Amino acid sequence: MAVPEDEIRTDGQAATAELGRPETGDTVQTIEKAADILGLIASSGRLGARLTDIVARTALSKSTAYRLLTALVRAGLLDQEASSRVYFLGLKLVGFGEVAANRLGLADFGLDVVDALAAKTQDTIYLSARTGHEAVCLARASGAFPIKILTLNVGDRSPLGAGAGSLALLAAMPDEEMRRIVRENGHLAGVNPLLAEAPLLDLVAETRRLGYARTDGRIVVGMSSIGVPVVASSGIPIAAISLAAISERLSPERSVEIIALLQSEAAALAARLEKSLGTLSRRMVRRVVAASRTQP
């Protein structure tokens, strides 16, 4: 089959191949190939991709790639710019993305993680996410240890940097954004002196150096907490997981175990989110957080 270089016709005489008519006769394989093409074009962002790019970056022949692209354009899942012959994701996918983002909020994805961590550590576990200059508690689970640290209820907000979870979130942000938030939250130092710009910047620096946030007695005397960020593959902070316990339970030896456990679960949660929702942009992170906050 002769395929015009980077060309696809979208009129009634366009190629007649459909997603349900695969070259190999295997519909499942064809769907997988189409999904690979969509993922490749999505990863190209605003640059899009040409037929030659797709052939070069996949194991597809030019004729197979062309037929799949034709079907995807006709289905509205791809658009092709007439002048450049470059393919972009179709507007129909915008609606699909909205449904996917709003079907499950971040709390739904993280609830099993929070419950499992509370059961394993016997302490209190929190899942938090950013909203503006604050962190909002999306989920909480209490372990079996009789002394429970319940400083936050689900839905409570606190300034970024005020606790271990929100400090982990703040430290994971790009430096310019982090400094702006610290500066603009500085007026809260009258209530919490550690929210003053200089001491909070010191805490952020320490958190970045350690790879986790730790607070000892900052919120409640005799209470300690450890927080780690949940970070997308793109480096965007999604949320934070934190553990709170009486200080005696976070000895240096046990702290090492807790930090490793929290970091492992945070990485698994980020991977689970991206497997379900794709590469997480800032906009998508805001959507999954918003979905969590609006659910009953």
mmCIF file of C-alpha atoms in Angstrom:
data_model
loop_
_atom_site.group_PDB
_atom_site.id
_atom_site.type_symbol
_atom_site.label_atom_id
_atom_site.label_comp_id
_atom_site.label_asym_id
_atom_site.label_seq_id
_atom_site.Cartn_x
_atom_site.Cartn_y
_atom_site.Cartn_z
ATOM 1 C CA MET A 1 0.000 0.000 0.000
ATOM 2 C CA ALA A 2 1.473 3.330 -1.034
ATOM 3 C CA VAL A 3 1.157 5.912 1.730
ATOM 4 C CA PRO A 4 1.529 9.627 0.939
ATOM 5 C CA GLU A 5 4.249 11.146 3.107
ATOM 6 C CA ASP A 6 2.617 12.624 6.238
ATOM 7 C CA GLU A 7 -0.721 12.903 4.461
ATOM 8 C CA ILE A 8 -4.202 11.938 5.461
ATOM 9 C CA ARG A 9 -7.450 12.872 3.765
ATOM 10 C CA THR A 10 -10.409 13.595 6.017
ATOM 11 C CA ASP A 11 -13.080 13.803 3.304
ATOM 12 C CA GLY A 12 -15.397 11.001 2.229
ATOM 13 C CA GLN A 13 -12.602 9.380 0.207
ATOM 14 C CA ALA A 14 -10.315 8.898 3.208
ATOM 15 C CA ALA A 15 -8.759 5.532 3.758
ATOM 16 C CA THR A 16 -11.399 2.978 4.645
ATOM 17 C CA ALA A 17 -9.392 1.038 7.227
ATOM 18 C CA GLU A 18 -11.049 0.904 10.644
ATOM 19 C CA LEU A 19 -9.732 0.078 14.103
ATOM 20 C CA GLY A 20 -11.821 -3.095 13.933
ATOM 21 C CA ARG A 21 -10.053 -4.255 10.725
ATOM 22 C CA PRO A 22 -6.497 -4.933 11.889
ATOM 23 C CA GLU A 23 -3.745 -6.039 9.566
ATOM 24 C CA THR A 24 -3.151 -9.146 11.642
ATOM 25 C CA GLY A 25 -6.798 -9.909 12.325
ATOM 26 C CA ASP A 26 -6.212 -9.391 16.038
ATOM 27 C CA THR A 27 -8.496 -6.624 17.325
ATOM 28 C CA VAL A 28 -6.843 -6.522 20.734
ATOM 29 C CA GLN A 29 -3.413 -5.926 19.193
ATOM 30 C CA THR A 30 -4.854 -3.184 17.024
ATOM 31 C CA ILE A 31 -6.336 -1.397 20.024
ATOM 32 C CA GLU A 32 -2.987 -1.646 21.791
ATOM 33 C CA LYS A 33 -1.223 -0.155 18.762
ATOM 34 C CA ALA A 34 -3.753 2.678 18.590
ATOM 35 C CA ALA A 35 -3.259 3.344 22.302
ATOM 36 C CA ASP A 36 0.513 3.457 21.760
ATOM 37 C CA ILE A 37 0.037 6.066 19.041
ATOM 38 C CA LEU A 38 -2.208 8.175 21.282
ATOM 39 C CA GLY A 39 0.340 7.971 24.090
ATOM 40 C CA LEU A 40 3.187 8.926 21.789
ATOM 41 C CA ILE A 41 1.326 11.955 20.441
ATOM 42 C CA ALA A 42 0.270 12.953 23.950
ATOM 43 C CA SER A 43 3.899 12.852 25.099
ATOM 44 C CA SER A 44 4.822 15.180 22.229
ATOM 45 C CA GLY A 45 2.661 17.929 23.727
ATOM 46 C CA ARG A 46 2.170 21.029 21.624
ATOM 47 C CA LEU A 47 4.681 19.832 19.034
ATOM 48 C CA GLY A 48 2.486 16.954 17.950
ATOM 49 C CA ALA A 49 3.888 14.195 15.732
ATOM 50 C CA ARG A 50 4.117 13.391 12.030
ATOM 51 C CA LEU A 51 3.657 10.010 10.395
ATOM 52 C CA THR A 52 7.425 9.663 10.051
ATOM 53 C CA ASP A 53 7.856 10.375 13.791
ATOM 54 C CA ILE A 54 5.383 7.662 14.708
ATOM 55 C CA VAL A 55 6.990 5.104 12.413
ATOM 56 C CA ALA A 56 10.433 5.967 13.800
ATOM 57 C CA ARG A 57 9.339 5.666 17.422
ATOM 58 C CA THR A 58 7.219 2.523 17.146
ATOM 59 C CA ALA A 59 7.532 -0.910 15.572
ATOM 60 C CA LEU A 60 4.714 -0.113 13.151
ATOM 61 C CA SER A 61 5.107 -0.167 9.406
ATOM 62 C CA LYS A 62 4.227 3.026 7.556
ATOM 63 C CA SER A 63 1.095 1.483 6.085
ATOM 64 C CA THR A 64 -0.157 0.210 9.460
ATOM 65 C CA ALA A 65 0.579 3.515 11.176
ATOM 66 C CA TYR A 66 -1.202 5.386 8.384
ATOM 67 C CA ARG A 67 -4.326 3.228 8.621
ATOM 68 C CA LEU A 68 -4.470 3.594 12.397
ATOM 69 C CA LEU A 69 -3.976 7.340 12.193
ATOM 70 C CA THR A 70 -6.746 7.561 9.612
ATOM 71 C CA ALA A 71 -9.169 5.684 11.848
ATOM 72 C CA LEU A 72 -8.228 7.750 14.913
ATOM 73 C CA VAL A 73 -8.786 11.002 13.023
ATOM 74 C CA ARG A 74 -12.157 9.819 11.733
ATOM 75 C CA ALA A 75 -13.120 8.833 15.291
ATOM 76 C CA GLY A 76 -12.259 12.326 16.543
ATOM 77 C CA LEU A 77 -9.471 11.067 18.792
ATOM 78 C CA LEU A 78 -6.796 12.788 16.681
ATOM 79 C CA ASP A 79 -6.663 15.959 14.616
ATOM 80 C CA GLN A 80 -4.243 16.698 11.795
ATOM 81 C CA GLU A 81 -3.116 20.220 10.997
ATOM 82 C CA ALA A 82 -3.643 20.738 7.281
ATOM 83 C CA SER A 83 -0.587 22.901 6.640
ATOM 84 C CA SER A 84 2.033 20.944 8.588
ATOM 85 C CA ARG A 85 0.470 17.435 8.418
ATOM 86 C CA VAL A 86 1.208 17.130 12.145
ATOM 87 C CA TYR A 87 -1.084 15.076 14.341
ATOM 88 C CA PHE A 88 -2.439 16.299 17.683
ATOM 89 C CA LEU A 89 -4.817 14.800 20.223
ATOM 90 C CA GLY A 90 -8.431 15.363 19.208
ATOM 91 C CA LEU A 91 -10.874 17.504 21.130
ATOM 92 C CA LYS A 92 -13.030 14.471 21.880
ATOM 93 C CA LEU A 93 -10.323 13.339 24.287
ATOM 94 C CA VAL A 94 -10.830 16.503 26.351
ATOM 95 C CA GLY A 95 -14.265 15.260 27.347
ATOM 96 C CA PHE A 96 -12.897 11.804 28.085
ATOM 97 C CA GLY A 97 -10.222 13.352 30.284
ATOM 98 C CA GLU A 98 -12.764 15.325 32.277
ATOM 99 C CA VAL A 99 -14.755 12.180 32.979
ATOM 100 C CA ALA A 100 -11.630 10.235 33.988
ATOM 101 C CA ALA A 101 -10.373 13.006 36.275
ATOM 102 C CA ASN A 102 -13.700 13.471 38.024
ATOM 103 C CA ARG A 103 -14.626 9.793 38.337
ATOM 104 C CA LEU A 104 -12.108 9.257 41.080
ATOM 105 C CA GLY A 105 -10.511 11.851 43.280
ATOM 106 C CA LEU A 106 -7.087 11.570 44.799
ATOM 107 C CA ALA A 107 -8.584 10.397 48.083
ATOM 108 C CA ASP A 108 -10.124 7.389 46.338
ATOM 109 C CA PHE A 109 -6.752 6.352 44.971
ATOM 110 C CA GLY A 110 -4.980 6.940 48.271
ATOM 111 C CA LEU A 111 -7.497 5.572 50.750
ATOM 112 C CA ASP A 112 -6.234 1.991 50.543
ATOM 113 C CA VAL A 113 -2.673 3.242 51.022
ATOM 114 C CA VAL A 114 -3.621 5.278 54.086
ATOM 115 C CA ASP A 115 -5.551 2.375 55.616
ATOM 116 C CA ALA A 116 -2.757 -0.102 54.940
ATOM 117 C CA LEU A 117 -0.100 2.179 56.416
ATOM 118 C CA ALA A 118 -2.175 2.797 59.549
ATOM 119 C CA ALA A 119 -2.655 -0.944 60.019
ATOM 120 C CA LYS A 120 1.027 -1.671 59.505
ATOM 121 C CA THR A 121 2.474 1.149 61.625
ATOM 122 C CA GLN A 122 -0.382 1.301 64.194
ATOM 123 C CA ASP A 123 -0.099 5.093 64.066
ATOM 124 C CA THR A 124 -2.145 7.855 62.417
ATOM 125 C CA ILE A 125 -1.684 8.390 58.691
ATOM 126 C CA TYR A 126 -2.756 11.439 56.695
ATOM 127 C CA LEU A 127 -3.083 12.094 52.974
ATOM 128 C CA SER A 128 -2.859 15.791 52.090
ATOM 129 C CA ALA A 129 -2.856 17.818 48.897
ATOM 130 C CA ARG A 130 -2.261 21.408 47.973
ATOM 131 C CA THR A 131 -5.028 23.940 47.483
ATOM 132 C CA GLY A 132 -3.662 27.413 46.851
ATOM 133 C CA HIS A 133 -1.334 28.383 49.708
ATOM 134 C CA GLU A 134 -2.728 25.667 51.964
ATOM 135 C CA ALA A 135 -2.754 21.910 52.354
ATOM 136 C CA VAL A 136 -6.079 20.108 52.709
ATOM 137 C CA CYS A 137 -6.463 16.782 54.504
ATOM 138 C CA LEU A 138 -8.064 14.351 52.055
ATOM 139 C CA ALA A 139 -7.941 11.164 54.107
ATOM 140 C CA ARG A 140 -7.021 9.971 57.586
ATOM 141 C CA ALA A 141 -6.689 6.549 59.156
ATOM 142 C CA SER A 142 -5.863 5.617 62.747
ATOM 143 C CA GLY A 143 -3.803 2.633 63.747
ATOM 144 C CA ALA A 144 -4.267 0.361 66.737
ATOM 145 C CA PHE A 145 -1.859 2.142 69.090
ATOM 146 C CA PRO A 146 -3.993 3.444 71.988
ATOM 147 C CA ILE A 147 -2.594 6.999 71.968
ATOM 148 C CA LYS A 148 -3.834 8.551 68.734
ATOM 149 C CA ILE A 149 -2.618 11.819 67.231
ATOM 150 C CA LEU A 150 -5.658 13.363 65.573
ATOM 151 C CA THR A 151 -4.547 16.890 64.767
ATOM 152 C CA LEU A 152 -6.471 17.070 61.477
ATOM 153 C CA ASN A 153 -9.901 16.013 60.341
ATOM 154 C CA VAL A 154 -10.692 15.241 56.719
ATOM 155 C CA GLY A 155 -11.322 18.560 55.007
ATOM 156 C CA ASP A 156 -9.208 20.613 57.420
ATOM 157 C CA ARG A 157 -6.786 23.096 55.887
ATOM 158 C CA SER A 158 -3.480 24.414 57.147
ATOM 159 C CA PRO A 159 -0.828 26.727 55.680
ATOM 160 C CA LEU A 160 1.789 25.009 53.564
ATOM 161 C CA GLY A 161 4.748 24.294 55.812
ATOM 162 C CA ALA A 162 2.782 24.113 59.044
ATOM 163 C CA GLY A 163 2.975 20.325 59.427
ATOM 164 C CA ALA A 164 5.049 17.442 58.118
ATOM 165 C CA GLY A 165 2.762 16.649 55.189
ATOM 166 C CA SER A 166 2.348 20.248 54.071
ATOM 167 C CA LEU A 167 6.078 20.877 54.553
ATOM 168 C CA ALA A 168 6.886 17.892 52.340
ATOM 169 C CA LEU A 169 4.544 19.327 49.695
ATOM 170 C CA LEU A 170 6.077 22.781 49.947
ATOM 171 C CA ALA A 171 9.637 21.474 49.660
ATOM 172 C CA ALA A 172 8.743 19.454 46.535
ATOM 173 C CA MET A 173 7.601 22.545 44.641
ATOM 174 C CA PRO A 174 9.799 24.473 42.192
ATOM 175 C CA ASP A 175 11.992 26.936 44.051
ATOM 176 C CA GLU A 176 10.421 30.110 42.698
ATOM 177 C CA GLU A 177 6.902 28.924 43.487
ATOM 178 C CA MET A 178 7.938 27.715 46.928
ATOM 179 C CA ARG A 179 9.554 31.044 47.825
ATOM 180 C CA ARG A 180 6.525 32.994 46.672
ATOM 181 C CA ILE A 181 4.217 30.926 48.882
ATOM 182 C CA VAL A 182 6.525 31.253 51.868
ATOM 183 C CA ARG A 183 6.687 35.012 51.381
ATOM 184 C CA GLU A 184 2.935 35.416 50.950
ATOM 185 C CA ASN A 185 2.172 33.208 53.977
ATOM 186 C CA GLY A 186 4.585 35.205 56.114
ATOM 187 C CA HIS A 187 1.774 37.260 57.668
ATOM 188 C CA LEU A 188 0.721 34.098 59.544
ATOM 189 C CA ALA A 189 3.917 34.133 61.594
ATOM 190 C CA GLY A 190 2.076 35.857 64.418
ATOM 191 C CA VAL A 191 0.119 32.646 64.970
ATOM 192 C CA ASN A 192 2.961 30.259 64.117
ATOM 193 C CA PRO A 193 6.444 31.818 64.269
ATOM 194 C CA LEU A 194 7.881 28.980 62.165
ATOM 195 C CA LEU A 195 5.821 30.260 59.224
ATOM 196 C CA ALA A 196 8.029 33.342 59.160
ATOM 197 C CA GLU A 197 10.057 33.433 55.968
ATOM 198 C CA ALA A 198 13.559 32.754 57.326
ATOM 199 C CA PRO A 199 12.803 29.757 59.594
ATOM 200 C CA LEU A 200 10.457 28.193 57.044
ATOM 201 C CA LEU A 201 13.041 28.466 54.281
ATOM 202 C CA ASP A 202 15.485 26.721 56.621
ATOM 203 C CA LEU A 203 12.970 23.909 57.162
ATOM 204 C CA VAL A 204 12.411 23.570 53.416
ATOM 205 C CA ALA A 205 16.157 23.335 52.838
ATOM 206 C CA GLU A 206 16.463 20.654 55.509
ATOM 207 C CA THR A 207 13.515 18.726 54.061
ATOM 208 C CA ARG A 208 15.038 18.789 50.595
ATOM 209 C CA ARG A 209 18.378 17.620 51.959
ATOM 210 C CA LEU A 210 16.839 14.727 53.901
ATOM 211 C CA GLY A 211 14.234 13.757 51.333
ATOM 212 C CA TYR A 212 11.427 13.896 53.900
ATOM 213 C CA ALA A 213 9.884 16.368 56.353
ATOM 214 C CA ARG A 214 9.982 15.934 60.100
ATOM 215 C CA THR A 215 8.352 17.940 62.845
ATOM 216 C CA ASP A 216 8.944 17.389 66.545
ATOM 217 C CA GLY A 217 6.640 19.192 68.932
ATOM 218 C CA ARG A 218 5.804 21.970 66.481
ATOM 219 C CA ILE A 219 2.049 21.411 66.618
ATOM 220 C CA VAL A 220 1.570 19.454 69.852
ATOM 221 C CA VAL A 221 4.218 19.020 72.534
ATOM 222 C CA GLY A 222 5.317 15.400 72.686
ATOM 223 C CA MET A 223 4.076 14.651 69.161
ATOM 224 C CA SER A 224 6.258 14.026 66.118
ATOM 225 C CA SER A 225 5.406 13.523 62.480
ATOM 226 C CA ILE A 226 7.121 12.492 59.276
ATOM 227 C CA GLY A 227 5.913 13.435 55.822
ATOM 228 C CA VAL A 228 6.944 12.502 52.283
ATOM 229 C CA PRO A 229 5.710 13.908 48.966
ATOM 230 C CA VAL A 230 3.856 11.953 46.312
ATOM 231 C CA VAL A 231 5.548 13.131 43.124
ATOM 232 C CA ALA A 232 4.560 12.537 39.500
ATOM 233 C CA SER A 233 7.119 11.275 36.984
ATOM 234 C CA SER A 234 7.236 14.835 35.631
ATOM 235 C CA GLY A 235 8.402 16.072 39.034
ATOM 236 C CA ILE A 236 5.082 17.721 39.928
ATOM 237 C CA PRO A 237 4.099 17.212 43.583
ATOM 238 C CA ILE A 238 0.693 15.548 43.751
ATOM 239 C CA ALA A 239 0.129 15.046 47.460
ATOM 240 C CA ALA A 240 1.851 14.094 50.691
ATOM 241 C CA ILE A 241 1.600 11.124 53.024
ATOM 242 C CA SER A 242 2.439 11.732 56.662
ATOM 243 C CA LEU A 243 2.545 9.761 59.902
ATOM 244 C CA ALA A 244 1.903 11.272 63.325
ATOM 245 C CA ALA A 245 2.710 9.612 66.632
ATOM 246 C CA ILE A 246 3.891 10.386 70.118
ATOM 247 C CA SER A 247 7.571 11.304 69.943
ATOM 248 C CA GLU A 248 8.644 8.202 71.861
ATOM 249 C CA ARG A 249 7.438 6.035 68.983
ATOM 250 C CA LEU A 250 9.657 7.751 66.434
ATOM 251 C CA SER A 251 13.066 6.760 67.694
ATOM 252 C CA PRO A 252 15.950 7.121 65.215
ATOM 253 C CA GLU A 253 15.862 3.405 64.466
ATOM 254 C CA ARG A 254 12.109 3.225 63.870
ATOM 255 C CA SER A 255 12.130 6.498 61.957
ATOM 256 C CA VAL A 256 14.395 4.967 59.323
ATOM 257 C CA GLU A 257 11.884 2.168 58.789
ATOM 258 C CA ILE A 258 8.920 4.558 58.711
ATOM 259 C CA ILE A 259 10.584 6.885 56.191
ATOM 260 C CA ALA A 260 11.388 4.006 53.837
ATOM 261 C CA LEU A 261 7.840 2.668 54.140
ATOM 262 C CA LEU A 262 6.220 6.056 53.469
ATOM 263 C CA GLN A 263 8.487 6.734 50.498
ATOM 264 C CA SER A 264 7.758 3.328 48.998
ATOM 265 C CA GLU A 265 3.994 3.812 49.331
ATOM 266 C CA ALA A 266 4.203 7.363 47.970
ATOM 267 C CA ALA A 267 6.013 6.117 44.859
ATOM 268 C CA ALA A 268 3.451 3.325 44.419
ATOM 269 C CA LEU A 269 0.565 5.793 44.733
ATOM 270 C CA ALA A 270 2.078 8.105 42.113
ATOM 271 C CA ALA A 271 2.566 5.149 39.760
ATOM 272 C CA ARG A 272 -1.021 3.999 40.316
ATOM 273 C CA LEU A 273 -2.372 7.463 39.536
ATOM 274 C CA GLU A 274 -0.350 7.741 36.344
ATOM 275 C CA LYS A 275 -1.312 4.252 35.232
ATOM 276 C CA SER A 276 -4.975 5.235 35.522
ATOM 277 C CA LEU A 277 -4.837 8.868 34.380
ATOM 278 C CA GLY A 278 -1.705 9.092 32.255
ATOM 279 C CA THR A 279 1.147 11.530 32.728
ATOM 280 C CA LEU A 280 -0.006 14.033 35.320
ATOM 281 C CA SER A 281 0.151 17.687 34.354
ATOM 282 C CA ARG A 282 -0.437 20.490 36.837
ATOM 283 C CA ARG A 283 -3.978 20.842 35.518
ATOM 284 C CA MET A 284 -4.725 17.150 35.981
ATOM 285 C CA VAL A 285 -3.331 17.211 39.523
ATOM 286 C CA ARG A 286 -5.638 20.114 40.341
ATOM 287 C CA ARG A 287 -8.581 18.157 38.924
ATOM 288 C CA VAL A 288 -8.022 14.999 40.930
ATOM 289 C CA VAL A 289 -7.529 17.064 44.083
ATOM 290 C CA ALA A 290 -10.673 19.074 43.358
ATOM 291 C CA ALA A 291 -12.643 15.875 42.783
ATOM 292 C CA SER A 292 -11.577 14.649 46.221
ATOM 293 C CA ARG A 293 -12.644 17.885 47.907
ATOM 294 C CA THR A 294 -16.080 17.951 46.294
ATOM 295 C CA GLN A 295 -17.053 14.365 46.940
ATOM 296 C CA PRO A 296 -19.313 13.694 49.970
#
